Each structure stands twice: as C-alpha cells, then as structure tokens.
Coordinates of C-alpha atoms in Angstrom, one line a residue:
M1 CA -69.3 1.2 -31.0
K2 CA -70.9 4.0 -30.0
P3 CA -69.3 7.8 -31.2
C4 CA -68.8 9.1 -27.6
H5 CA -67.0 5.7 -26.6
A6 CA -64.4 5.7 -29.4
W7 CA -63.5 8.7 -28.8
L8 CA -62.6 7.8 -25.6
V9 CA -61.2 4.6 -26.6
C10 CA -59.0 7.3 -29.1
G11 CA -57.8 9.3 -26.2
L12 CA -57.0 6.4 -23.8
V13 CA -54.5 5.6 -26.8
A14 CA -53.3 8.8 -27.0
L15 CA -52.2 9.1 -23.6
A16 CA -50.9 5.6 -23.3
G17 CA -50.5 2.8 -25.4
C18 CA -49.2 5.6 -28.0
T19 CA -47.6 6.6 -25.5
A20 CA -45.4 3.4 -25.0
P21 CA -44.8 2.0 -28.2
A22 CA -42.5 6.1 -28.5
L23 CA -40.6 5.4 -25.4
R24 CA -39.9 1.4 -26.2
S25 CA -38.2 2.6 -29.5
Q26 CA -35.9 4.7 -27.7
S27 CA -32.2 2.4 -27.1
P28 CA -31.4 2.6 -23.5
E29 CA -28.7 5.1 -24.0
Q30 CA -31.4 7.8 -25.6
L31 CA -33.2 7.4 -23.5
S32 CA -31.0 7.5 -19.6
E33 CA -29.4 10.7 -21.7
A34 CA -32.6 11.9 -21.7
L35 CA -32.8 11.5 -18.0
E36 CA -29.7 12.3 -17.4
S37 CA -30.7 15.8 -18.9
K38 CA -33.7 16.7 -16.7
T39 CA -32.2 15.1 -13.7
K40 CA -32.4 18.3 -10.9
L41 CA -28.9 18.3 -9.0
V42 CA -28.5 20.3 -6.2
G43 CA -26.1 22.5 -8.0
D44 CA -28.6 23.5 -10.3
V45 CA -30.9 25.6 -7.9
A46 CA -27.8 26.1 -5.2
R47 CA -24.7 27.7 -4.6
P48 CA -21.7 27.6 -2.0
F49 CA -20.9 30.0 0.3
G50 CA -18.1 30.7 2.9
H51 CA -16.1 28.3 0.4
K52 CA -13.8 31.3 -0.2
H53 CA -10.3 32.2 2.1
V54 CA -10.6 35.4 4.1
K55 CA -8.0 37.4 4.6
V56 CA -7.0 38.9 8.1
E57 CA -4.1 41.7 9.2
S58 CA -2.8 43.9 11.3
V59 CA 0.0 46.1 12.3
A60 CA 2.2 44.5 15.2
L61 CA 5.6 44.2 16.7
I62 CA 8.8 42.3 16.4
T63 CA 11.1 41.6 19.9
G64 CA 13.9 40.1 20.4
L65 CA 16.1 41.2 16.7
D66 CA 19.9 41.4 17.1
R67 CA 19.9 45.4 16.5
T68 CA 18.3 45.2 12.6
G69 CA 14.9 46.9 14.0
E70 CA 14.2 50.7 14.2
D71 CA 11.7 53.1 15.4
P72 CA 9.4 53.8 13.2
A73 CA 8.0 56.7 11.2
P74 CA 4.9 58.7 11.8
S75 CA 2.6 56.2 9.7
P76 CA -1.1 55.2 10.6
Q77 CA 0.5 51.5 10.5
R78 CA 2.4 53.3 14.1
A79 CA -1.0 55.3 15.3
A80 CA -2.8 51.8 14.9
L81 CA 0.3 49.8 16.9
L82 CA 0.8 52.5 19.8
H83 CA -2.9 52.0 20.2
E84 CA -2.9 48.2 20.2
L85 CA 0.1 48.6 22.9
Q86 CA -1.7 51.0 25.2
T87 CA -4.3 48.9 25.2
I88 CA -3.3 45.9 27.0
G89 CA -1.3 48.0 29.0
V90 CA 2.2 48.3 27.9
Q91 CA 4.1 50.7 29.9
N92 CA 6.1 53.9 27.4
P93 CA 5.1 52.3 23.6
N94 CA 6.9 55.0 22.5
Q95 CA 10.5 54.0 24.3
L96 CA 9.8 50.2 22.6
L97 CA 8.9 51.2 19.3
A98 CA 12.4 53.2 19.6
S99 CA 14.3 50.0 20.2
P100 CA 16.5 48.3 17.9
S101 CA 15.6 45.1 19.0
T102 CA 12.2 45.7 17.5
S103 CA 10.4 46.5 14.6
L104 CA 6.8 47.0 13.5
V105 CA 5.5 44.7 10.8
L106 CA 2.4 44.2 8.7
V107 CA 0.4 40.8 9.6
R108 CA -1.7 39.1 7.8
G109 CA -2.9 35.4 7.6
F110 CA -5.8 33.6 4.9
L111 CA -8.6 31.6 7.4
P112 CA -9.4 28.3 5.0
P113 CA -13.2 27.9 4.3
G114 CA -14.6 25.4 7.4
V115 CA -11.9 27.2 10.0
Q116 CA -13.4 26.3 13.4
K117 CA -12.8 28.1 16.5
G118 CA -9.2 26.8 18.1
D119 CA -7.3 25.8 14.5
K120 CA -4.3 27.2 13.9
F121 CA -3.3 29.2 10.5
D122 CA 0.0 30.4 9.1
L123 CA 0.8 33.7 9.0
E124 CA 3.2 35.9 7.0
V125 CA 4.9 38.9 8.3
Q126 CA 6.8 42.1 6.4
V127 CA 8.5 45.1 7.0
P128 CA 6.8 48.1 5.7
S129 CA 8.0 49.0 2.0
R130 CA 9.6 52.4 3.9
G131 CA 10.8 50.7 6.9
E132 CA 14.8 50.6 7.5
T133 CA 14.8 47.3 9.8
T134 CA 17.4 45.2 8.4
S135 CA 16.4 41.8 9.2
L136 CA 13.4 40.6 10.8
R137 CA 16.0 37.4 12.0
G138 CA 15.3 36.0 15.3
G139 CA 12.3 37.8 15.4
W140 CA 9.5 36.5 17.9
L141 CA 6.2 38.5 16.4
M142 CA 4.1 38.8 20.3
E143 CA 0.6 38.6 20.4
T144 CA -1.9 40.5 18.1
R145 CA -5.9 40.7 17.1
M146 CA -5.9 39.9 13.3
T147 CA -9.0 41.3 11.5
E148 CA -10.1 42.5 8.2
L149 CA -8.7 45.3 7.8
A150 CA -9.4 48.6 5.2
I151 CA -7.8 52.1 4.7
L152 CA -10.1 55.2 4.6
G153 CA -9.4 58.6 4.9
G154 CA -5.8 57.7 5.5
Q155 CA -7.0 55.6 8.9
I156 CA -7.0 51.9 9.4
H157 CA -10.3 50.5 10.2
E158 CA -11.0 47.4 11.5
G159 CA -13.6 44.7 11.3
H160 CA -14.4 42.0 13.7
P161 CA -11.6 39.9 15.2
W162 CA -11.0 36.3 13.8
A163 CA -8.0 35.3 15.2
T164 CA -4.9 36.1 17.4
G165 CA -1.4 35.7 16.1
E166 CA 2.3 35.2 18.1
G167 CA 5.5 33.6 17.5
A168 CA 9.0 32.9 16.2
V169 CA 10.1 33.9 12.7
L170 CA 11.0 32.1 10.1
V171 CA 13.3 34.5 7.7
D172 CA 14.8 31.7 4.1
P173 CA 17.9 30.7 6.5
S174 CA 19.8 30.7 2.8
A175 CA 19.3 34.8 2.8
S176 CA 22.5 37.3 4.1
G177 CA 23.5 40.7 3.2
E178 CA 22.0 43.1 1.0
K179 CA 21.2 41.4 -1.4
D180 CA 18.9 39.5 0.0
R181 CA 17.3 41.8 2.4
A182 CA 14.1 41.7 1.2
L183 CA 14.0 38.2 1.6
L184 CA 15.7 39.1 4.6
V185 CA 12.5 41.6 5.7
R186 CA 9.9 39.4 5.6
G187 CA 9.0 35.9 6.8
R188 CA 6.2 33.3 8.2
V189 CA 4.9 32.3 11.7
L190 CA 4.4 28.7 11.2
G191 CA 0.6 28.4 12.8
G192 CA 1.1 31.2 14.4
G193 CA -2.2 32.1 14.0
T194 CA -5.5 31.0 16.0
A195 CA -8.4 31.4 14.8
I196 CA -11.0 32.5 17.6
K197 CA -14.8 32.5 16.2
S198 CA -15.7 29.6 13.3
R199 CA -16.8 29.9 9.8
D200 CA -20.4 28.8 8.5
M201 CA -20.2 27.5 4.7
G202 CA -23.0 26.1 2.9
L203 CA -25.3 26.7 0.3
F204 CA -27.8 29.5 -1.1
I205 CA -30.8 29.2 -3.0
A206 CA -30.9 30.9 -6.2
P207 CA -33.9 34.1 -6.0
E208 CA -36.1 32.7 -8.2
D209 CA -36.1 29.4 -6.8
K210 CA -35.8 29.9 -3.4
S211 CA -38.8 28.4 -0.7
V212 CA -38.6 27.1 2.2
R213 CA -40.4 23.2 0.9
L214 CA -37.4 23.1 -2.0
A215 CA -34.8 24.3 1.2
A216 CA -36.0 21.6 3.1
Q217 CA -36.1 18.9 0.2
I218 CA -32.3 19.7 -0.5
G219 CA -31.3 19.0 2.6
Q220 CA -33.3 16.1 2.7
A221 CA -30.8 15.1 -0.1
I222 CA -27.6 16.2 0.8
N223 CA -28.3 14.2 4.8
H224 CA -29.9 10.9 2.9
R225 CA -26.3 10.9 1.1
F226 CA -24.0 12.5 4.4
H227 CA -24.4 12.2 7.7
T228 CA -21.5 12.0 10.6
F229 CA -22.1 11.5 14.1
S230 CA -22.2 13.8 17.7
R231 CA -21.6 12.0 21.1
G232 CA -22.6 8.7 19.1
I233 CA -25.8 10.1 17.5
K234 CA -26.2 10.7 13.3
Q235 CA -26.5 13.2 12.2
G236 CA -27.1 15.1 8.9
V237 CA -25.0 17.1 7.7
A238 CA -27.3 19.5 6.1
N239 CA -29.2 22.3 8.1
P240 CA -32.2 24.5 6.2
R241 CA -32.1 28.1 8.4
T242 CA -33.4 29.9 5.7
D243 CA -36.1 29.4 2.5
E244 CA -33.0 30.8 0.5
R245 CA -30.2 29.3 3.3
I246 CA -28.3 25.4 4.0
D247 CA -25.8 25.5 6.7
L248 CA -23.7 22.6 5.6
K249 CA -20.8 20.7 8.4
I250 CA -17.7 19.4 6.6
H251 CA -17.9 15.8 6.7
P252 CA -15.0 13.9 8.2
R253 CA -13.7 12.3 4.4
Y254 CA -13.1 15.8 3.1
R255 CA -12.0 17.6 5.8
D256 CA -8.6 18.5 3.1
N257 CA -10.6 18.4 0.4
I258 CA -13.4 21.2 0.8
S259 CA -13.4 21.6 -2.9
R260 CA -13.8 18.4 -4.0
Y261 CA -16.5 17.6 -1.0
L262 CA -18.9 21.1 -2.5
R263 CA -18.5 19.5 -5.6
V264 CA -20.0 16.2 -4.8
V265 CA -22.8 18.4 -2.2
R266 CA -23.6 19.7 -6.0
S267 CA -24.0 16.9 -7.6
I268 CA -26.4 15.1 -5.3
P269 CA -30.2 15.1 -7.5
L270 CA -32.6 16.7 -5.6
R271 CA -34.4 13.9 -6.1
E272 CA -34.1 10.4 -8.1
S273 CA -36.0 6.6 -8.1
A274 CA -34.4 3.3 -8.3
S275 CA -34.8 2.9 -11.8
E276 CA -33.9 6.4 -12.1
Q277 CA -30.7 6.2 -10.3
A278 CA -30.1 3.1 -13.0
L279 CA -30.3 4.8 -15.8
R280 CA -28.5 7.4 -14.6
V281 CA -25.4 5.6 -13.2
S282 CA -25.0 3.7 -16.9
L283 CA -24.7 6.6 -18.8
L284 CA -22.5 8.0 -16.3
E285 CA -20.6 4.5 -16.5
R286 CA -20.1 5.6 -20.1
Q287 CA -18.5 8.4 -20.1
L288 CA -16.8 7.0 -16.9
F289 CA -14.8 5.8 -19.6
D290 CA -14.2 9.1 -21.7
P291 CA -11.0 10.4 -20.6
I292 CA -13.1 13.8 -21.7
T293 CA -16.2 13.7 -19.2
A294 CA -14.1 11.0 -17.3
A295 CA -13.5 13.7 -13.7
M296 CA -17.5 14.6 -13.7
A297 CA -18.3 11.4 -14.6
A298 CA -16.2 10.1 -11.4
V299 CA -17.9 12.5 -9.0
R300 CA -21.4 12.3 -10.1
L301 CA -21.1 8.6 -9.4
E302 CA -19.6 9.9 -6.1
A303 CA -22.7 11.9 -5.4
I304 CA -24.7 8.8 -5.7
G305 CA -22.8 6.5 -3.0
H306 CA -22.1 3.0 -2.1
E307 CA -24.8 2.3 -5.2
A308 CA -22.5 3.0 -7.8
V309 CA -19.3 1.3 -7.0
A310 CA -19.5 -1.2 -9.2
S311 CA -19.4 1.3 -12.6
L312 CA -16.4 2.5 -10.1
V313 CA -14.7 -0.7 -10.5
K314 CA -14.9 -1.1 -14.1
G315 CA -13.9 2.1 -14.4
I316 CA -10.9 1.4 -12.3
A317 CA -10.0 -2.1 -14.9
G318 CA -10.4 -0.4 -17.6
N319 CA -7.7 0.9 -20.4
D320 CA -8.0 4.7 -20.0
P321 CA -5.0 5.9 -17.1
E322 CA -7.4 9.0 -16.8
S323 CA -10.6 7.2 -16.6
R324 CA -8.4 5.0 -14.4
F325 CA -7.1 7.5 -12.2
Y326 CA -10.4 9.2 -11.3
A327 CA -12.6 6.2 -10.6
A328 CA -9.6 5.2 -8.3
E329 CA -9.7 8.8 -6.7
A330 CA -13.8 8.4 -6.3
L331 CA -14.1 4.8 -4.7
A332 CA -11.4 6.0 -2.4
Y333 CA -13.9 8.6 -1.0
L334 CA -16.4 6.1 -0.3
D335 CA -13.7 3.8 1.4
E336 CA -13.3 1.4 -1.0
S337 CA -10.5 -1.1 -0.7
Q338 CA -10.0 -1.7 -4.1
A339 CA -8.8 2.1 -5.1
A340 CA -5.4 1.3 -2.4
A341 CA -3.6 0.2 -5.1
P342 CA -4.6 1.6 -8.3
L343 CA -4.3 5.5 -6.1
A344 CA -0.7 4.4 -4.9
R345 CA 0.6 3.1 -8.4
A346 CA -0.6 6.8 -9.8
A347 CA 1.3 8.5 -6.8
R348 CA 4.4 7.0 -7.4
E349 CA 4.7 6.9 -11.8
E350 CA 2.4 10.0 -12.6
P351 CA 3.5 13.5 -11.6
A352 CA 0.2 14.9 -12.4
F353 CA -1.9 12.9 -10.5
R354 CA 0.5 12.3 -7.5
A355 CA -1.5 14.8 -5.0
Y356 CA -4.4 13.8 -5.7
A357 CA -4.0 10.4 -5.0
L358 CA -2.0 10.6 -1.4
A359 CA -5.0 13.1 -1.1
A360 CA -7.5 10.5 -1.9
L361 CA -5.4 7.3 0.3
S362 CA -5.2 9.7 3.4
S363 CA -9.1 10.6 3.3
M364 CA -9.5 6.8 3.5
D365 CA -10.2 4.6 6.6
D366 CA -8.4 1.8 5.7
M367 CA -5.2 -0.8 6.7
A368 CA -4.8 -1.2 2.3
A369 CA -4.4 2.5 2.1
H370 CA -2.0 3.0 5.0
D371 CA -0.1 0.5 4.1
E372 CA 0.5 1.5 0.6
L373 CA 0.8 5.2 2.0
M374 CA 4.1 3.3 4.0
N375 CA 5.5 1.4 1.1
L376 CA 5.8 5.2 -0.3
L377 CA 8.2 6.6 2.4
D378 CA 10.8 4.3 1.0
V379 CA 10.8 5.4 -3.0
P380 CA 12.9 7.4 -4.3
S381 CA 11.0 11.1 -5.4
S382 CA 11.1 13.4 -2.2
E383 CA 8.2 14.9 -3.1
T384 CA 6.7 10.9 -3.5
R385 CA 8.2 10.7 0.0
Y386 CA 7.6 13.8 1.9
G387 CA 4.0 13.3 0.4
A388 CA 2.9 10.2 1.9
F389 CA 4.7 11.5 5.4
R390 CA 1.8 14.5 5.3
A391 CA -0.8 12.0 3.7
L392 CA -0.2 9.5 6.7
W393 CA -0.3 12.5 9.2
A394 CA -3.8 13.7 8.4
M395 CA -5.0 9.7 8.2
N396 CA -4.2 9.6 11.6
A397 CA -1.6 11.9 13.6
N398 CA -1.5 9.5 16.5
D399 CA -0.8 6.7 14.3
P400 CA 2.6 5.1 16.4
L401 CA 4.3 4.4 12.7
I402 CA 4.9 8.5 12.7
R403 CA 3.6 10.0 15.5
G404 CA 6.2 12.1 16.6
E405 CA 6.4 14.5 19.7
N406 CA 6.0 18.1 20.1
L407 CA 9.7 19.4 20.2
G408 CA 10.3 21.7 22.7
G409 CA 6.4 23.0 22.6
Q410 CA 7.1 24.4 19.2
F411 CA 7.4 21.8 16.1
G412 CA 6.2 18.8 15.0
Y413 CA 9.9 15.9 15.1
H414 CA 9.7 12.4 13.5
T415 CA 12.4 10.2 12.6
L416 CA 11.5 7.3 10.2
N417 CA 13.2 3.8 10.8
T418 CA 12.8 4.4 6.3
T419 CA 15.3 2.3 3.0
G420 CA 15.0 5.0 0.8
P421 CA 17.9 7.7 1.0
T422 CA 18.3 9.0 3.6
M423 CA 16.7 12.9 3.2
I424 CA 15.6 15.8 6.6
H425 CA 12.5 17.4 5.5
V426 CA 11.4 20.8 7.1
T427 CA 8.4 23.2 6.5
R428 CA 8.3 26.5 5.9
S429 CA 4.3 26.5 5.5
F430 CA 1.4 24.6 7.1
R431 CA 3.2 23.8 10.2
P432 CA 6.1 23.9 11.9
E433 CA 7.6 20.3 11.8
V434 CA 11.1 18.4 11.1
V435 CA 11.4 15.0 9.0
V436 CA 14.0 12.6 9.4
F437 CA 13.6 9.8 7.0
G438 CA 16.9 7.4 8.4
H439 CA 16.9 8.2 11.4
E440 CA 20.3 7.6 12.4
Q441 CA 21.8 10.0 10.3
R442 CA 25.0 11.9 10.8
L443 CA 27.0 15.1 10.1
E444 CA 30.5 14.5 9.6
P445 CA 33.1 17.0 11.1
P446 CA 34.5 19.2 10.4
F447 CA 31.8 21.6 11.2
L448 CA 30.9 25.2 12.8
L449 CA 26.5 25.9 12.3
E450 CA 24.8 29.4 13.8
A451 CA 21.5 28.2 15.3
G452 CA 19.8 31.2 15.2
K453 CA 21.9 34.7 17.0
S454 CA 23.0 33.1 20.3
V455 CA 23.9 28.9 19.6
L456 CA 27.0 27.9 17.9
I457 CA 27.3 23.4 16.8
K458 CA 30.7 22.9 16.2
A459 CA 32.8 20.0 15.9
T460 CA 37.0 19.3 14.8
A461 CA 37.0 15.4 14.4
G462 CA 35.8 12.2 16.1
D463 CA 32.3 11.9 17.5
K464 CA 32.5 14.8 19.9
V465 CA 29.9 17.6 18.9
T466 CA 29.6 20.9 21.4
V467 CA 26.2 22.6 20.9
S468 CA 27.0 25.8 23.0
K469 CA 25.0 29.3 24.1
F470 CA 26.2 32.5 24.5
A471 CA 24.2 35.2 25.9
V472 CA 24.8 39.1 27.3
G473 CA 25.0 38.7 31.2
K474 CA 24.5 35.1 31.2
P475 CA 26.9 32.4 31.7
D476 CA 27.7 30.0 28.8
Q477 CA 25.7 26.9 28.8
K478 CA 27.1 23.7 27.1
R479 CA 25.9 20.2 25.4
T480 CA 28.3 17.8 24.4
V481 CA 26.9 15.4 22.3
T482 CA 27.6 13.0 19.3
T483 CA 27.6 13.8 15.7
K484 CA 24.0 12.2 15.3
V485 CA 21.2 14.2 13.6
D486 CA 19.0 13.5 16.4
D487 CA 21.3 14.8 19.5
I488 CA 22.8 18.1 18.3
I489 CA 18.3 19.1 17.5
R490 CA 17.5 17.6 20.8
A491 CA 20.3 19.9 22.1
I492 CA 19.7 23.0 20.5
T493 CA 16.0 23.1 21.5
E494 CA 17.2 22.2 25.3
L495 CA 19.4 25.2 24.9
G496 CA 16.6 27.7 24.2
G497 CA 17.1 27.3 20.2
T498 CA 13.4 27.8 17.9
Y499 CA 12.2 25.9 15.4
P500 CA 13.8 28.4 12.8
D501 CA 17.2 27.9 14.5
V502 CA 17.1 24.2 14.0
V503 CA 16.2 25.2 10.0
Q504 CA 19.4 27.8 9.8
A505 CA 21.4 25.0 11.3
L506 CA 20.2 22.1 8.9
Q507 CA 20.7 24.3 6.1
Q508 CA 24.4 25.4 7.1
A509 CA 25.0 21.2 7.7
K510 CA 23.9 21.1 4.3
T511 CA 25.6 24.2 2.0
C512 CA 28.8 22.6 3.7
Q513 CA 28.3 19.2 3.6
A514 CA 27.9 18.7 6.8
L515 CA 24.9 17.1 6.0
A516 CA 25.4 13.9 3.4
G517 CA 21.8 13.3 2.9
R518 CA 19.2 15.8 1.0
F519 CA 17.7 18.8 2.6
E520 CA 14.3 19.7 1.2
V521 CA 12.2 22.6 1.7
D522 CA 8.0 21.9 1.4
A523 CA 8.6 19.8 -1.6
L524 CA 5.0 18.3 -2.3
P525 CA 3.6 17.2 -4.8
N526 CA 3.1 19.4 -7.6
G527 CA -0.5 19.8 -8.4
D528 CA 0.0 22.2 -11.9
R529 CA 1.3 19.2 -14.2
E530 CA -0.1 18.3 -17.3
Y531 CA -0.9 14.7 -17.6
R532 CA 2.4 13.2 -19.7
A533 CA -0.1 10.4 -21.2
R534 CA -2.5 12.0 -22.5
E535 CA 0.5 14.9 -23.8
E536 CA 2.1 12.5 -26.0
A537 CA -1.3 11.5 -27.3
L538 CA -2.4 14.9 -28.6
A539 CA 1.2 15.5 -29.9
E540 CA 1.4 12.4 -32.2
G541 CA -2.2 13.7 -34.2
A542 CA -4.3 15.5 -33.0
A543 CA -2.8 19.3 -33.0
E544 CA -6.1 20.5 -33.5
R545 CA -7.5 19.9 -29.8
A546 CA -3.8 21.3 -28.7
E547 CA -6.2 23.8 -26.7
E548 CA -6.9 20.7 -24.9
R549 CA -3.9 19.8 -23.2
I550 CA -4.9 19.9 -19.5
V551 CA -4.1 18.9 -15.8
V552 CA -5.7 17.2 -13.6
A553 CA -9.7 18.9 -13.5
N554 CA -10.3 18.6 -9.8
P555 CA -9.1 21.0 -7.7
L556 CA -5.8 20.7 -5.7
P557 CA -6.8 19.3 -2.4
D558 CA -6.3 21.0 0.6
L559 CA -3.7 19.1 2.5
F560 CA -1.0 20.1 -0.7
S561 CA -2.5 23.9 -1.7
P562 CA -0.2 25.5 -3.0
R563 CA -1.2 28.5 -1.5
K564 CA -0.1 27.3 2.1
R565 CA -2.6 28.6 3.6
K566 CA -4.5 25.2 5.3
A567 CA -5.3 24.9 9.2
F568 CA -4.9 22.5 11.2
R569 CA -5.6 21.1 13.9

C-alpha cells in the first residue's frame, strides 16, 4: 500500500470506524442523557411576554347608599372624578358628590394574561384612607373607565383605557358596626370589569440569538405541536412577527391554565429526529418515576405530544403517588381517557393535588372526565364538591346538568340534584354565583331576614314566607312564597334585590340557624398544601432533606387561582 493510501485509510478510520465503537460502547441510558443535554428547547432561546396580570385603576362614584356616603375633601382623586363626571355630561357634579347617598372610591382590577375584548373580571373598590364614608353596602358602582394610572407632581396621569367597570358592590355580609368599619368601606364588583381590548401574549427571543431564521424555526416547532381552528380552517398558534417576537394564541385546552401552557410551549424541542425523540422519551420516562424529577419530565413528555402517551400511561401505573399524579395530569392535557380515574382519585383523597387534578379534568373533552366530575359533586368535602362544579362549568357552561340560569340578569343561579350533604355556595370572586347542592332545601321558621336595605323576609310558622320591599314614596311590594330556598331567592330578585342582597339574606339565615345545611363562601381548592405522603416520608428518616418539603411543583391553574382575578367569558 502506498503511503498516501495508508494515510487516507487511517483518516477514514478516525472519522468513522474509530468513532462508532466509542458511541456503541455507551449504554442506552448514557446516550439518552447526552441527547437530553444537547436538545435545544424553545425555552432555551425565548422568554414569555404578556404572561403577568396588568393592574388597571380608576377613581369612581358609588351611588345608592343609605345615607352612609360623604362629600369628599379636595384632593387629586376628587379633581379626577369631577373631570370624569363633567366629561360624561353629569349636571351639577359637585352637588352629586355632596350627597350622603354617594361616595368617591378607588377602583382597581387585574387583567389576566390572554384576556380578550369583552372578557369580564373582578373589581375591588375602597374608600380612600381618610374618607368619612361609613359603609358601601347596597351601593352601585357607576360606569368608569379603567386605565393604568400614575401619580406625578400631585396629579393623576392616565394611560391607555383597558376596560370599563360597573355593577353592584358586594360587601362582607357579616360585617356590621364600628368594629367592622374597615370591611364596610371596601367591597368587590364580581365580573364588573369588561376588557375593551385584547392583550397580546407570546415569546421574545434573547437579544444574542434573535434572527428571522430562528423566529421561523420556533414558530414551526410550536405549530407542529399546537394548532386551533378558525372557521373550520386549521391554524397554528404561533405567529413569528419579527426577528425577536413570536405571538401566541392560547390553545383552548389550556384556557384556564395559561402558566402550564407556556411551560409546555417552552419545553418543545426546536428540532429533533424520530430516533432522537425516541431516546429522549426513554430518558424522560425514567425521570417520571422519580418524584424529584417527575413534574419536569411530565411537562416535557406532554410537550412531545401523543408520541409520549405510552410512557405517561406507564407512569400512572407506577408505585409513587407523585409520579402517578404528574403523569395523569399530563395525559389529561393530551385528552387521554386514562387520566380521568387517577385524577378523580387524587382530587378525592389528596388535598395537595385537588386543585390541579380538577383543573386538568376540566380541560378534557371526554365523557370519562365528565362522569368523574359529576361523581365528585356528592362527596363530603365542600371544596371538592364546589371545585368539581367549577370544573364542570369550565368544561361546558351549557351542560344541562349544571347550566342553571342568569337570575335577574345579575348572577349565575344553579340548583343541583345531588345526594351529598345539603350545601349552598356563594362567591365573592370570579363571577357572581349561587350554587344550591340539594334542590329541595328549605328554611326553618321562625326567621326575619334582611336582603339589602329595602327587602325583608319574614316567616313565623308553617310553610308561608312573606318577602316585602319598602321604598320611600313608592307603594310596598310583597310576595308570598314557600320556605323553599329556591322560592325565596327568586322572590328577592323579582323585587329588585341584587346579588349582594341575596348573599346577605343567606348569610343571615345561616347565622340564625334557619338554614340547616352548609353555607360556604369561596370554598376553593387550595394550591399551597404540602403533599402529605412526601411530608411523612421525610419525617421518617430524611431530616437532611427537610428543605425538600414541597407543594405541587406546577403553577396553580387560573381556574382556582388564590388571586381570584380570573377573567371569564
């Protein structure tokens, strides 16, 4: 062999033959771990925008108070309100402000990520700290424009209008007297905010990486995994706008869990062959069985899509409860029926998993998930029952089994034929809503209840209840109904009672023991609980790992957010 030929052969061996044995000498575990470390994900080069709440505020006027208002002192807030009243054509605005039936209030709300034009959200109202108003009960928030505000040089400066606000003010029904003044001068207008424009959400590419080519690659990778339909036409959710910005539409399955949606999107690989994906799935499957890495592995398997279902199904059959839960949660967002039973069991038996399990079930378009949620309406736990109702409402608000009606054009009213303990649930966040678990509930006479400042409900004995409305300068109005809770609620609204009035009457009925069943307010599943089995295991012999006492690793779904600022459509 000529020297040059010998050199060429050695070179080829070095490039091919010598490399192959080195790779073949590695175990499949080593290969997949090396591949995972080299697989570039969307989140490695892009960060989200539009994923945080935006605070909007205004200075507004409450009307309809029972001589508990005030004439506000000179201030930037009074000047701003006067200007607003003059702008909308109110005659003699100073005279209106001086009335004891009105009060200046500060209003704020929080626009959630992905809010769309027309979406509703809660408003918080409060009398300024030095105000002399004694109560906002019975008040009505006049229409107001909500903007981002800043105070500069002693003057209020407004940003762009984001929303409008209006509606009945809900004050804590149990608050009364001077001792509760702080509660009486603040309240909420449930669903009182209406977004007048939509918020953008998407991804920004890091400055050092931005390019038109990379933006297109990210968009292609995301659209390969997620798409929606517009007028029957399939469309990707990602739209590369520039060399550094990709706009995102919210996939319908994640409409109540946007934080998870962004985590999944950022876990999508930029480029991966079928063989590379198979090796990475094998690694993630092993990580799924370790409770320390299970949450991350489940989200990354979910980002891969239906090619990872088999691994997640193995996960729900594992021995570790955390691994089973995270696997079932990911399967739910992939709309796989196998997720329904383990998630319902987690919601019933493990409080730390409850909110996440119910939200995951609500995301499914599957009868198995629907049936499991219906069964949870009958369990003893109040928060599980109401959480299941809210999950069913999010799944399909027009489901005839839970649909209810919009009573008096003011609030959702739902009567459920359940077999569990009787319960009435009302909200002070999210949306004005009364849910009656056990449709034949009755109040037990004698009782005398107030529903706002002008409606009285009275019963002495028997099955007759008189619901009366008294107004100055107007004839009295009366309704005679039975002791059924349903009849009484309908009579209050027929006489012009508002949602806060109904809540007040129910609260008083429970206080005076006329209502035998449970009365619950915002009995929402809690997202801050530690997982009990993990806590017990650590206590038994792993004191050195005490810092690992953790709650569920995933962000709390918007459906049960403790911030209670979720918009609804």
